Tab-separated table of C-alpha atoms and ligand atoms in Angstrom:
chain	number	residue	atom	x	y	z
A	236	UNK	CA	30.116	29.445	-3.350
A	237	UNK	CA	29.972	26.589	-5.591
A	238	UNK	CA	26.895	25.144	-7.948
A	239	UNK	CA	28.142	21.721	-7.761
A	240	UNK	CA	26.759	18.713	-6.529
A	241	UNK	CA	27.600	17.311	-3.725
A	242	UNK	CA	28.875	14.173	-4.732
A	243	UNK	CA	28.781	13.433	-8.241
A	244	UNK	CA	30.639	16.038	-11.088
A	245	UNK	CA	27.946	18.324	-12.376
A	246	UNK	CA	25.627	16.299	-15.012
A	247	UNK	CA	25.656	17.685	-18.800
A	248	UNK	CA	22.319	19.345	-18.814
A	249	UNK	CA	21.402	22.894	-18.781
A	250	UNK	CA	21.613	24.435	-15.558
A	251	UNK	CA	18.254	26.031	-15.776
A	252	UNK	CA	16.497	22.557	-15.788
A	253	UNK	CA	18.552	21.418	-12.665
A	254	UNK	CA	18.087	24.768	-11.075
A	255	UNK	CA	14.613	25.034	-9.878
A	256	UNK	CA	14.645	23.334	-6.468
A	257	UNK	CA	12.364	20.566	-5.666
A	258	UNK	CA	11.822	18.050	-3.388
A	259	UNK	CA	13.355	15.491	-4.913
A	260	UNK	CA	15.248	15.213	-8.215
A	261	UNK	CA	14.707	12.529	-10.081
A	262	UNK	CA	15.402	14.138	-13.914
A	263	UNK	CA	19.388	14.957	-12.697
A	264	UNK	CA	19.545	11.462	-11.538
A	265	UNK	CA	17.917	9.763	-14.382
A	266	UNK	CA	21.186	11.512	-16.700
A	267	UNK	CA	24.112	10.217	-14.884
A	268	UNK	CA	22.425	6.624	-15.720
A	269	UNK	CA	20.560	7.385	-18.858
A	270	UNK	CA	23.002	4.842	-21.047
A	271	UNK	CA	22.669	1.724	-18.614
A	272	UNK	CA	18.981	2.091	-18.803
A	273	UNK	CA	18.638	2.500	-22.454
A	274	UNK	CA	20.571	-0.511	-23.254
A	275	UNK	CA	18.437	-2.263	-20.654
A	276	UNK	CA	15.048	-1.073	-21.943
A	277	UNK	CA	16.562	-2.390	-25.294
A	278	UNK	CA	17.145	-5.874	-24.075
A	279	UNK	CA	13.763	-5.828	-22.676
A	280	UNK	CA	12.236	-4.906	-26.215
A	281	UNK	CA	14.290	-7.790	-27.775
A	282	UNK	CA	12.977	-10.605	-25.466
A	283	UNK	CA	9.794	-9.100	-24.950
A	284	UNK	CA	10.066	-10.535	-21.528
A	285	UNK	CA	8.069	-7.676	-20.042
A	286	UNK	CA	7.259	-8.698	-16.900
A	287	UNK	CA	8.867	-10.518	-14.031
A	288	UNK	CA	11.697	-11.051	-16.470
A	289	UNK	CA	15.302	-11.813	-16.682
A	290	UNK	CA	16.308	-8.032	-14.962
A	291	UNK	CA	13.678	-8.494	-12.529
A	292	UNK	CA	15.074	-11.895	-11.234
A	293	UNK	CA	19.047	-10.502	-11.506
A	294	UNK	CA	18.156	-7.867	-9.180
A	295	UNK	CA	16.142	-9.455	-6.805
A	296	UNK	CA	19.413	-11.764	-6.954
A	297	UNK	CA	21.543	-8.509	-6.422
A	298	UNK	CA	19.332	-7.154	-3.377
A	299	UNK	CA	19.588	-10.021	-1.421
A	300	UNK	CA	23.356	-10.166	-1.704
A	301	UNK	CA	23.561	-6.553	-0.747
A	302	UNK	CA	21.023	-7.047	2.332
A	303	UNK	CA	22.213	-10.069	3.267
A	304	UNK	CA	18.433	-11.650	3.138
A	305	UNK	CA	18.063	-15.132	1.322
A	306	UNK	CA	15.345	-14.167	-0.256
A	307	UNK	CA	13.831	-10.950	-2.334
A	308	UNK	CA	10.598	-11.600	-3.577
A	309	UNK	CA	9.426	-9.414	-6.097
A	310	UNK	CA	5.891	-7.518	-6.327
A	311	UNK	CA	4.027	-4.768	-7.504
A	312	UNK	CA	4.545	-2.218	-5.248
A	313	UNK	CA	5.208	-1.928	-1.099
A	314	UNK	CA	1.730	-1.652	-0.068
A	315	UNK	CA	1.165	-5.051	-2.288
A	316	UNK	CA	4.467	-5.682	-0.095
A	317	UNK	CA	3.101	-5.785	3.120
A	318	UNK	CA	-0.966	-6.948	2.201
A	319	UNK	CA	0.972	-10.148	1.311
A	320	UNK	CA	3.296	-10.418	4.532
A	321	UNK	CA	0.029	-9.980	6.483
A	322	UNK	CA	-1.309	-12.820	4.179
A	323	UNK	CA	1.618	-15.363	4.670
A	324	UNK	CA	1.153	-15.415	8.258
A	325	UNK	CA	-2.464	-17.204	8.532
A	326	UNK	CA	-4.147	-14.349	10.840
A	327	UNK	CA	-7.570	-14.598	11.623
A	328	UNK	CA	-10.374	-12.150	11.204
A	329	UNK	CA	-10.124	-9.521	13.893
A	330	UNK	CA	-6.356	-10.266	14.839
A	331	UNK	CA	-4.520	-7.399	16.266
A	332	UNK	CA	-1.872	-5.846	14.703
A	333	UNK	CA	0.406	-3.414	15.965
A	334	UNK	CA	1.620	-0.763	14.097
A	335	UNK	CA	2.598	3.179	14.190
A	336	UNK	CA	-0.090	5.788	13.554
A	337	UNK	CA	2.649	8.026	12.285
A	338	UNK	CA	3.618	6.419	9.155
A	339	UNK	CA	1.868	6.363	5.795
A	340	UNK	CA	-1.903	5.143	5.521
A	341	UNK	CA	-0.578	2.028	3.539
A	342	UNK	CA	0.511	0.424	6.936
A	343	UNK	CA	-2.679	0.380	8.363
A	344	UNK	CA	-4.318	0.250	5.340
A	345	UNK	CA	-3.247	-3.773	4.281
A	346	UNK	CA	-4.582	-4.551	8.182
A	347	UNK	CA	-7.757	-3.648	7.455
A	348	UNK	CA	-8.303	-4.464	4.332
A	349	UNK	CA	-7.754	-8.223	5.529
A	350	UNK	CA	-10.034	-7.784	8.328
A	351	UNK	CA	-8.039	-7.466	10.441
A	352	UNK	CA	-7.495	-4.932	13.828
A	353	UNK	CA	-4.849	-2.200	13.427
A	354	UNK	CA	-4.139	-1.368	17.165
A	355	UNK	CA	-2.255	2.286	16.899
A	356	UNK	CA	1.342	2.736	18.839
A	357	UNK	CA	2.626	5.982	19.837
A	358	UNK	CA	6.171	7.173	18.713
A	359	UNK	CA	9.078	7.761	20.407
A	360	UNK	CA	9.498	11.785	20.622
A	361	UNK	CA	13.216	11.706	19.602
A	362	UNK	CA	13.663	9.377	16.663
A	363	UNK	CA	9.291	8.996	15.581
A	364	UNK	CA	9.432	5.859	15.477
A	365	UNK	CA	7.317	3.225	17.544
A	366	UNK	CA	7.917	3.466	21.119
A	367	UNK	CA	8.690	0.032	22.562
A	368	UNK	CA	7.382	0.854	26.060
A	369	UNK	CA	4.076	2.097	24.211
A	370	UNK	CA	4.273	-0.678	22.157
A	371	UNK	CA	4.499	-3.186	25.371
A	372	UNK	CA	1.414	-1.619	26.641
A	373	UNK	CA	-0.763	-2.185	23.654
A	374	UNK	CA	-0.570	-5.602	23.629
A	375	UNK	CA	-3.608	-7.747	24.392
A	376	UNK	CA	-5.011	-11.647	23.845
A	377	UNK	CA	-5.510	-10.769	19.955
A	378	UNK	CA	-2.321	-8.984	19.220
A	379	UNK	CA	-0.423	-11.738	16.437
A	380	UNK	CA	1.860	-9.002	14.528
A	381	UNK	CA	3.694	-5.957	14.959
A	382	UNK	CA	4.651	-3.519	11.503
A	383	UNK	CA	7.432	-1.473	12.651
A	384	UNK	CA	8.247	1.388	10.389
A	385	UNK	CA	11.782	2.870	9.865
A	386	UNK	CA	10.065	6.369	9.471
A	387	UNK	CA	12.376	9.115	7.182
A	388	UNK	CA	15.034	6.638	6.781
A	389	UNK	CA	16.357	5.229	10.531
A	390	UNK	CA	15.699	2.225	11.791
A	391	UNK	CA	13.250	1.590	15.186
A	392	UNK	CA	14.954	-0.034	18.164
A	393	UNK	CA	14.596	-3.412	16.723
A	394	UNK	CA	16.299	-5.187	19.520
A	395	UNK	CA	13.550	-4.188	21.777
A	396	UNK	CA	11.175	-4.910	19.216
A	397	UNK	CA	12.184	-8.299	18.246
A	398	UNK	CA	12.523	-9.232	22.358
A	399	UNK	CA	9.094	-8.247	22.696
A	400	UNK	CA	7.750	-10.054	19.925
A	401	UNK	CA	9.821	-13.172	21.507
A	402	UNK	CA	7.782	-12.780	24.721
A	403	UNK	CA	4.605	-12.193	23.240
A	404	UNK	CA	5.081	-14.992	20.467
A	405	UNK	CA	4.096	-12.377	17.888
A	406	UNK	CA	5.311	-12.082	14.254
A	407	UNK	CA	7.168	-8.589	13.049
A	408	UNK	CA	6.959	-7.141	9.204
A	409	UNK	CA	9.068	-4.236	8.941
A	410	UNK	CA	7.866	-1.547	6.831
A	411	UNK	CA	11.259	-0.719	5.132
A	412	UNK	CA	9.642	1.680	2.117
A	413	UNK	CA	11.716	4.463	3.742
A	414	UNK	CA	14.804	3.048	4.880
A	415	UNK	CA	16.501	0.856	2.495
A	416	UNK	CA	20.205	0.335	2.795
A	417	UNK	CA	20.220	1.395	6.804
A	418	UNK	CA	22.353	-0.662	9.344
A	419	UNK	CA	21.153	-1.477	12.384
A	420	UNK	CA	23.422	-2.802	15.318
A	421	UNK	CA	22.609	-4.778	17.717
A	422	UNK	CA	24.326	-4.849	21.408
A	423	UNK	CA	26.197	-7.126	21.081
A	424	UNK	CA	27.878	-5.483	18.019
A	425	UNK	CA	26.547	-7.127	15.449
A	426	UNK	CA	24.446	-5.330	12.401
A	427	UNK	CA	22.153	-6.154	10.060
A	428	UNK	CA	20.456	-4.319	7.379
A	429	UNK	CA	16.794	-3.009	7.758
A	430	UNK	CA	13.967	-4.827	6.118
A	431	UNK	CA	16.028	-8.161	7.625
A	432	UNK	CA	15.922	-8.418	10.762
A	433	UNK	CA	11.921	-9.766	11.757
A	434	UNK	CA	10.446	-12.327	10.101
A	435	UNK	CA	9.479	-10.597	6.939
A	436	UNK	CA	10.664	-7.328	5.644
A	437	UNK	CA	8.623	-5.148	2.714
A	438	UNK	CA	9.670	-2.643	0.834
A	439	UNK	CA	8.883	-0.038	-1.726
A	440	UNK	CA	9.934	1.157	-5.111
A	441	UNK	CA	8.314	4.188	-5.739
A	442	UNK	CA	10.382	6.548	-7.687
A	443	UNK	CA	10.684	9.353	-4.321
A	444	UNK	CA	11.809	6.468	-2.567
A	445	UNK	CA	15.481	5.866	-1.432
A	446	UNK	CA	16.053	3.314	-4.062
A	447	UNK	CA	13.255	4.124	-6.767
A	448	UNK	CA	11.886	2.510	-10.101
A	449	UNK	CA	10.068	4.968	-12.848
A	450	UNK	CA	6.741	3.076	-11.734
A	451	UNK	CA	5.472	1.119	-9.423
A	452	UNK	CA	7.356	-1.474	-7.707
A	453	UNK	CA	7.708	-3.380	-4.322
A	454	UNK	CA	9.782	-6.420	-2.336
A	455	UNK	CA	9.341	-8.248	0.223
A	456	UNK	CA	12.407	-10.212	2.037
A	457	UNK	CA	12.516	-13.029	3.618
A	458	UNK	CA	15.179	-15.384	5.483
A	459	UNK	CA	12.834	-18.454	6.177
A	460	UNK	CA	12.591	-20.821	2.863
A	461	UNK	CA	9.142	-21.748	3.729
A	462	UNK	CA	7.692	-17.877	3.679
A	463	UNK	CA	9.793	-17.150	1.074
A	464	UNK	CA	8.213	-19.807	-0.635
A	465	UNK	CA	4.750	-19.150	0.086
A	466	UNK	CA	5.101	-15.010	-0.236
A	467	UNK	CA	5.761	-15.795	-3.838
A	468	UNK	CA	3.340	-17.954	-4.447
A	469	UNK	CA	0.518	-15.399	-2.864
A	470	UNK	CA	1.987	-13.044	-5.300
A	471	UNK	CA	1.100	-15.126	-8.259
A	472	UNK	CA	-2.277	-15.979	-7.680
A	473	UNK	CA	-1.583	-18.545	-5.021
A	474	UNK	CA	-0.457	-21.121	-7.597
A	475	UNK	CA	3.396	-23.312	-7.274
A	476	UNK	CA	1.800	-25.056	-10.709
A	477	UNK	CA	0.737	-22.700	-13.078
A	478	UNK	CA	-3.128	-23.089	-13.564
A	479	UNK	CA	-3.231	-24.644	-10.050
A	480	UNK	CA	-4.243	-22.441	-6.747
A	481	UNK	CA	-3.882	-24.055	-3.598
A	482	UNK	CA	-4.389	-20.687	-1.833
A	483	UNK	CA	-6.087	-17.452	-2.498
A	484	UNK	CA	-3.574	-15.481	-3.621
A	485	UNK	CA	-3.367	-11.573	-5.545
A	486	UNK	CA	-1.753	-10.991	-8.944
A	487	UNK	CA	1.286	-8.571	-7.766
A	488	UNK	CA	4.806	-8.710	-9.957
A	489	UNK	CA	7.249	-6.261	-11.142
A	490	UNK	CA	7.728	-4.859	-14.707
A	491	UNK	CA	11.189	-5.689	-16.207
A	492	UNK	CA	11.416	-1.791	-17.333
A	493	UNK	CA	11.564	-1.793	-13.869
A	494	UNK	CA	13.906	-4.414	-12.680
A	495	UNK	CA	16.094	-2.558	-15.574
A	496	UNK	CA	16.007	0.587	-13.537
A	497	UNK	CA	16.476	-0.836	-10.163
A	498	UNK	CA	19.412	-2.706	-11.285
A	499	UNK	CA	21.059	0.286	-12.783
A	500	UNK	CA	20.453	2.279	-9.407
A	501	UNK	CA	21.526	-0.719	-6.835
A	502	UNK	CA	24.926	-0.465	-7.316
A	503	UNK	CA	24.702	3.545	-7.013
A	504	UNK	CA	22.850	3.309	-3.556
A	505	UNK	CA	25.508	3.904	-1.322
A	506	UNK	CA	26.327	6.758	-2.522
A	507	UNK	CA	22.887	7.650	-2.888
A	508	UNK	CA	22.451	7.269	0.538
A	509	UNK	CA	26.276	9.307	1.306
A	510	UNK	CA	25.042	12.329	-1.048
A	511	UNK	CA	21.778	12.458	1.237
A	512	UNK	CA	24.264	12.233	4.537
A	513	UNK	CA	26.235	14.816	3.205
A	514	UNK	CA	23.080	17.475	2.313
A	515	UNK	CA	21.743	16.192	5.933
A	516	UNK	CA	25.227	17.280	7.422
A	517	UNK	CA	24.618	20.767	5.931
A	518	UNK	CA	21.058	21.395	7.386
A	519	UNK	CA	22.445	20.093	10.530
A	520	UNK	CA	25.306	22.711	10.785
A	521	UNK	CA	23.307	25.599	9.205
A	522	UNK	CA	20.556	24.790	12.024
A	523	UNK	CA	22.707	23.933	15.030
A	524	UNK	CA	22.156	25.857	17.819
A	525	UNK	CA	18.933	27.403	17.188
A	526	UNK	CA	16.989	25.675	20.128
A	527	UNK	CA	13.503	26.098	18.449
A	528	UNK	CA	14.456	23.808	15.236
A	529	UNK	CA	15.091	20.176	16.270
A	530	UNK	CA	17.470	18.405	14.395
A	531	UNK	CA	16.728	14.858	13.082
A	532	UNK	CA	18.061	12.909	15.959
A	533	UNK	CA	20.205	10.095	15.742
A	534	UNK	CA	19.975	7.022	17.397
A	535	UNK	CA	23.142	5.279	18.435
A	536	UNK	CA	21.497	1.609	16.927
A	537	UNK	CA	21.009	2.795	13.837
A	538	UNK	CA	22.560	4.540	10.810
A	539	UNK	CA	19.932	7.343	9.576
A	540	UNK	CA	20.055	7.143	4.948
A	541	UNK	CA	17.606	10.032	5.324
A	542	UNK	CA	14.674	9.437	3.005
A	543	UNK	CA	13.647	12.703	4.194
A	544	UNK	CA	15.423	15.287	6.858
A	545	UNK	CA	12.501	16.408	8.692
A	546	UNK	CA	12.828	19.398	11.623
A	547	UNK	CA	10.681	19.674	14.640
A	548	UNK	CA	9.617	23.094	15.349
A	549	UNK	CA	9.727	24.010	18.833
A	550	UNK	CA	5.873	24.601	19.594
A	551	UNK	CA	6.439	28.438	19.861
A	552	UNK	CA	6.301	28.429	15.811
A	553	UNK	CA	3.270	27.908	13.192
A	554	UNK	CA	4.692	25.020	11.310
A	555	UNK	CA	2.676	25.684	8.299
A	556	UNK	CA	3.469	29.346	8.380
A	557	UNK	CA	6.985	28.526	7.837
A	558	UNK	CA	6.010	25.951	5.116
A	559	UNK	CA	3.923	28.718	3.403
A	560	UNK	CA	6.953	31.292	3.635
A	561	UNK	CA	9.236	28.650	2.228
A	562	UNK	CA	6.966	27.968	-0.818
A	563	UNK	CA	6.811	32.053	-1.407
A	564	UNK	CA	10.877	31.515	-1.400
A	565	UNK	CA	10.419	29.031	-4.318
A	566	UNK	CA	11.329	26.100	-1.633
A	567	UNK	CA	9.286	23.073	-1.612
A	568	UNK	CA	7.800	21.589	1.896
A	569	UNK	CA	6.334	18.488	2.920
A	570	UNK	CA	4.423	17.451	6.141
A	571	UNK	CA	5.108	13.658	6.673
A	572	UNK	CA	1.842	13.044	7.511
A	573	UNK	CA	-0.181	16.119	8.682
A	574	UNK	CA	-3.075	13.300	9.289
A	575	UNK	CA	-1.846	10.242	11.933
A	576	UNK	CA	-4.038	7.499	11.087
A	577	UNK	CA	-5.871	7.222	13.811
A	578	UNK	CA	-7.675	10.383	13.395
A	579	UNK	CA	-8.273	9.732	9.501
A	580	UNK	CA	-12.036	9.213	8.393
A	581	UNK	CA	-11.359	5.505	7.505
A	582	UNK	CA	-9.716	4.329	10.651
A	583	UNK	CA	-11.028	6.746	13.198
A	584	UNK	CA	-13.405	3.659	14.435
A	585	UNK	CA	-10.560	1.112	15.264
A	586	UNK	CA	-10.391	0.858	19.815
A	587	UNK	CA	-8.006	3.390	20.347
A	588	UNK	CA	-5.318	2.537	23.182
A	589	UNK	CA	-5.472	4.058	26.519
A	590	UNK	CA	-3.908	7.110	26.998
A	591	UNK	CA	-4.180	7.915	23.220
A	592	UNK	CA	-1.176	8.761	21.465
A	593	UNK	CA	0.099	11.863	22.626
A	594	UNK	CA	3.227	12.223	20.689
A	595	UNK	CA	1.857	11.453	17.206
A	596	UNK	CA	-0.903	14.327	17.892
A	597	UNK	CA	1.814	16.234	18.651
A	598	UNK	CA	4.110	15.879	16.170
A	599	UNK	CA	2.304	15.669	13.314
A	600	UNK	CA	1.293	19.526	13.737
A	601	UNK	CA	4.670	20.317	14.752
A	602	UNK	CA	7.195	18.326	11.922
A	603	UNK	CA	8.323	19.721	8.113
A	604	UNK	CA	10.815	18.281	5.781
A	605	UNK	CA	12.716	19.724	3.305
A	606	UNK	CA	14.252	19.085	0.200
A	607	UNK	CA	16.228	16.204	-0.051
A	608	UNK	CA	17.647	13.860	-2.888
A	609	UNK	CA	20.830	12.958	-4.400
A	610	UNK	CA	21.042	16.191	-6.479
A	611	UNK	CA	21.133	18.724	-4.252
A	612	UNK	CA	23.957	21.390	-4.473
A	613	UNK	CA	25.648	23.649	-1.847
A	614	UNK	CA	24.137	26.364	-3.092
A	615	UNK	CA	20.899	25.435	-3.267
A	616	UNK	CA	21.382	23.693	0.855
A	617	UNK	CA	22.640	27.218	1.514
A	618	UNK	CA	19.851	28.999	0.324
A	619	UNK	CA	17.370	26.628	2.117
A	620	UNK	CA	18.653	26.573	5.173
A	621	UNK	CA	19.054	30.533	4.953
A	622	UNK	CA	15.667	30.932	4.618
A	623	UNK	CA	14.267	28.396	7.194
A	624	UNK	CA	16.444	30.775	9.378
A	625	UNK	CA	15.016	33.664	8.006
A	626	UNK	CA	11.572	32.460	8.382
A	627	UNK	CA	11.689	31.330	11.569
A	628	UNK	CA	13.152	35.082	12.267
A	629	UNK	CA	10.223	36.744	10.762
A	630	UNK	CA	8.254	34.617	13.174
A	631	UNK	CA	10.039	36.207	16.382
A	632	UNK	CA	9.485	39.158	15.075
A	633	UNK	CA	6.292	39.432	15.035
A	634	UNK	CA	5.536	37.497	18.175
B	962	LIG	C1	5.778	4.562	0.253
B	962	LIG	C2	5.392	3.843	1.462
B	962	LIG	C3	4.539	2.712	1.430
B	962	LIG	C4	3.814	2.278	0.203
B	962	LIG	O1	4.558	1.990	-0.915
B	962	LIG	P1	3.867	2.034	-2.369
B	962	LIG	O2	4.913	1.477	-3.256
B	962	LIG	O3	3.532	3.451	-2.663
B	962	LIG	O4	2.658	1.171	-2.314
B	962	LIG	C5	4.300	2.057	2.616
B	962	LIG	N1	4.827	2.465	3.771
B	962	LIG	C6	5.629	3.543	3.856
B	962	LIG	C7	6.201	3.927	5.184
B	962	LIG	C8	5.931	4.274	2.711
B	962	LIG	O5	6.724	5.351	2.799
């Protein structure tokens, strides 16, 4: 058995302080790049250019190049993201938009916080993201916008999505917090990276996230000058001129501590995203034919950079019995999200679409993810998957 990292040689510090396992690992991470960001935390001290700054404006410069997007607009972070998509697009109060109710509340959140109508979408079962036959049948006179969300790091089937939004003459943000740096092909062969493929693509910068700051931070892309254009002046208080607002805009920009960070990590990301493959490769073998764990499926459109490898547990096991067992075993859990939105407090109110949404419900009692960052070693994916296996034993047993 080896102790060493997947991908990368084994970092200098102690092992006891890379030993514990956790859900994500962002100290080990922070080492291998330690010097780049020092120097760059130094430059920032010496032009005291501390926000929206020189590093800021050389990675937003370096993301679009590695997207392929003409524009990356920086912002405060991806909920600020995709309040100011919704904001570029001249909605009207009581607008529908469509959007998943398995995602993160900051989806719906930005809807209706602007006044306008989130209108909930069921999932698909295999790959949770928004079902484009559910999404065809939740479309009515109001609907203007639909948020697609490339949940755990795949992207939805944006082909459909995109024809759909053609026919319905509707506008598409995709919520790309969780899926940076995942291709997505079209039929005819062609790809293009998530986040630019509708109209406007936001993203976040959250240090769990794929490609993560040590703060707050957000994006939003863009391929048509004139959004581009007006997304950053929404971000900066609706003004072109400085001191002059010809909109109502929100004060949202990015650190350059930050923009020092994100360009250290950029040109690390794909093999971010390979050492994530490779620990996703692992579960999958470890966990292959046991037909009560679900593997994360992958759909043939899209390539999967697995923000988080989540199972789903056959309904003959108690999901948060196994999470519970797992945490005795010193292994952290997550449930992404044990709440859909639609049945949160807040949003409970908003018409819900006929039929309800069956899979969410579903899934979100039946879904847990694991560990899973850039840091993880064999012996550590040994010892998790060994004890999902024994846990989900223990369950039999006692059946
Ligand atoms: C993290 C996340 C957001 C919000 O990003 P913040 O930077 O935390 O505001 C929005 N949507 C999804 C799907 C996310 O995972």
């Amino acid at each position: 058995m080896t102790s060493q990292s997947l991908i990368f040689a084994p970092s200098n510090s102690s092992m006891t302080l890379t030993h514990k396992i956790q859900m994500v690992d962002l100290g080990s991470q922070y080492r291998r790049i330690q010097e780049d960001i020092q120097t760059g935390f130094d430059e920032v001290f010496q032009t005291c250019a501390f926000v929206n700054g020189p590093p800021v404006k050389r990675f937003c410069k370096a993301l679009a190049e590695y997207l392929g997007a003409n524009t990356v607009i920086p912002c405060g972070n991806g909920t600020d993201a995709l309040q100011l998509a919704l904001m570029a697009l001249d909605l009207d109060q009581g607008d529908e938009v469509l959007v998943p109710s398995f995602t993160f509340v900051a989806t719906a959140e930005v809807i209706a916080l602007l006044g306008l109508t989130p209108v909930f979408v069921d999932i698909d079962p295999k790959t949770f993201n928004m079902d484009a036959d559910a999404l065809r049948k939740a479309i009515g006179p109001r609907s203007k916008c639909i948020i697609p969300v490339h949940l755990y790091g795949q992207v939805c089937d944006m082909e459909a999505i995109m024809n759909i939004a053609k026919e319905h003459n509707l506008y598409v943000i995709e919520d790309n917090a969780q899926a940076i740096g995942a291709d997505y092909t079209f039929a005819d062969g062609s790809t293009k990276k998530a986040g630019t493929i509708g109209h406007i693509g936001c993203t976040s910068f959250y240090p769990s996230k794929n490609l993560g700051c040590y703060g707050d931070g957000g994006a939003i892309f863009a391929n048509c000058p004139h959004l581009a254009e007006k997304l950053t002046q929404l971000a900066n208080h609706g003004q072109k001129v400085k001191y002059t607002s010809d909109l109502v805009g929100v004060n949202s920009r990015m650190d350059s501590f930050q923009g020092v960070v994100l360009g250290a990590k950029l040109p690390h990301l794909d093999r971010y995203i390979y050492a994530r493959r490779q620990a996703a490769k692992f579960y999958d073998q470890a966990f292959q034919g046991f037909e009560l764990l679900n593997l994360p499926y992958r759909a043939t459109y899209s390539t999967h950079v697995f923000h988080q490898y989540t199972l789903l547990l056959d309904d003959r096991l108690d999901r948060d019995a196994l999470g519970d067992f797992l945490r005795s075993k010193e292994i952290p859990n997550m449930i992404y999200y044990p709440i859909p939105c639609h049945q949160q407090k807040a949003y409970a109110h908003y018409p819900q679409v006929h039929g309800g949404l069956p899979v969410t419900d579903h899934h979100a009692k039946q879904v847990i993810s694991l560990p899973m960052h850039t840091e993880l070693r064999v012996d550590q994916l040994k010892y998790i998957s060994e004890t999902v296996l024994e846990g989900v034993d223990k369950q039999l047993a006692t059946a």
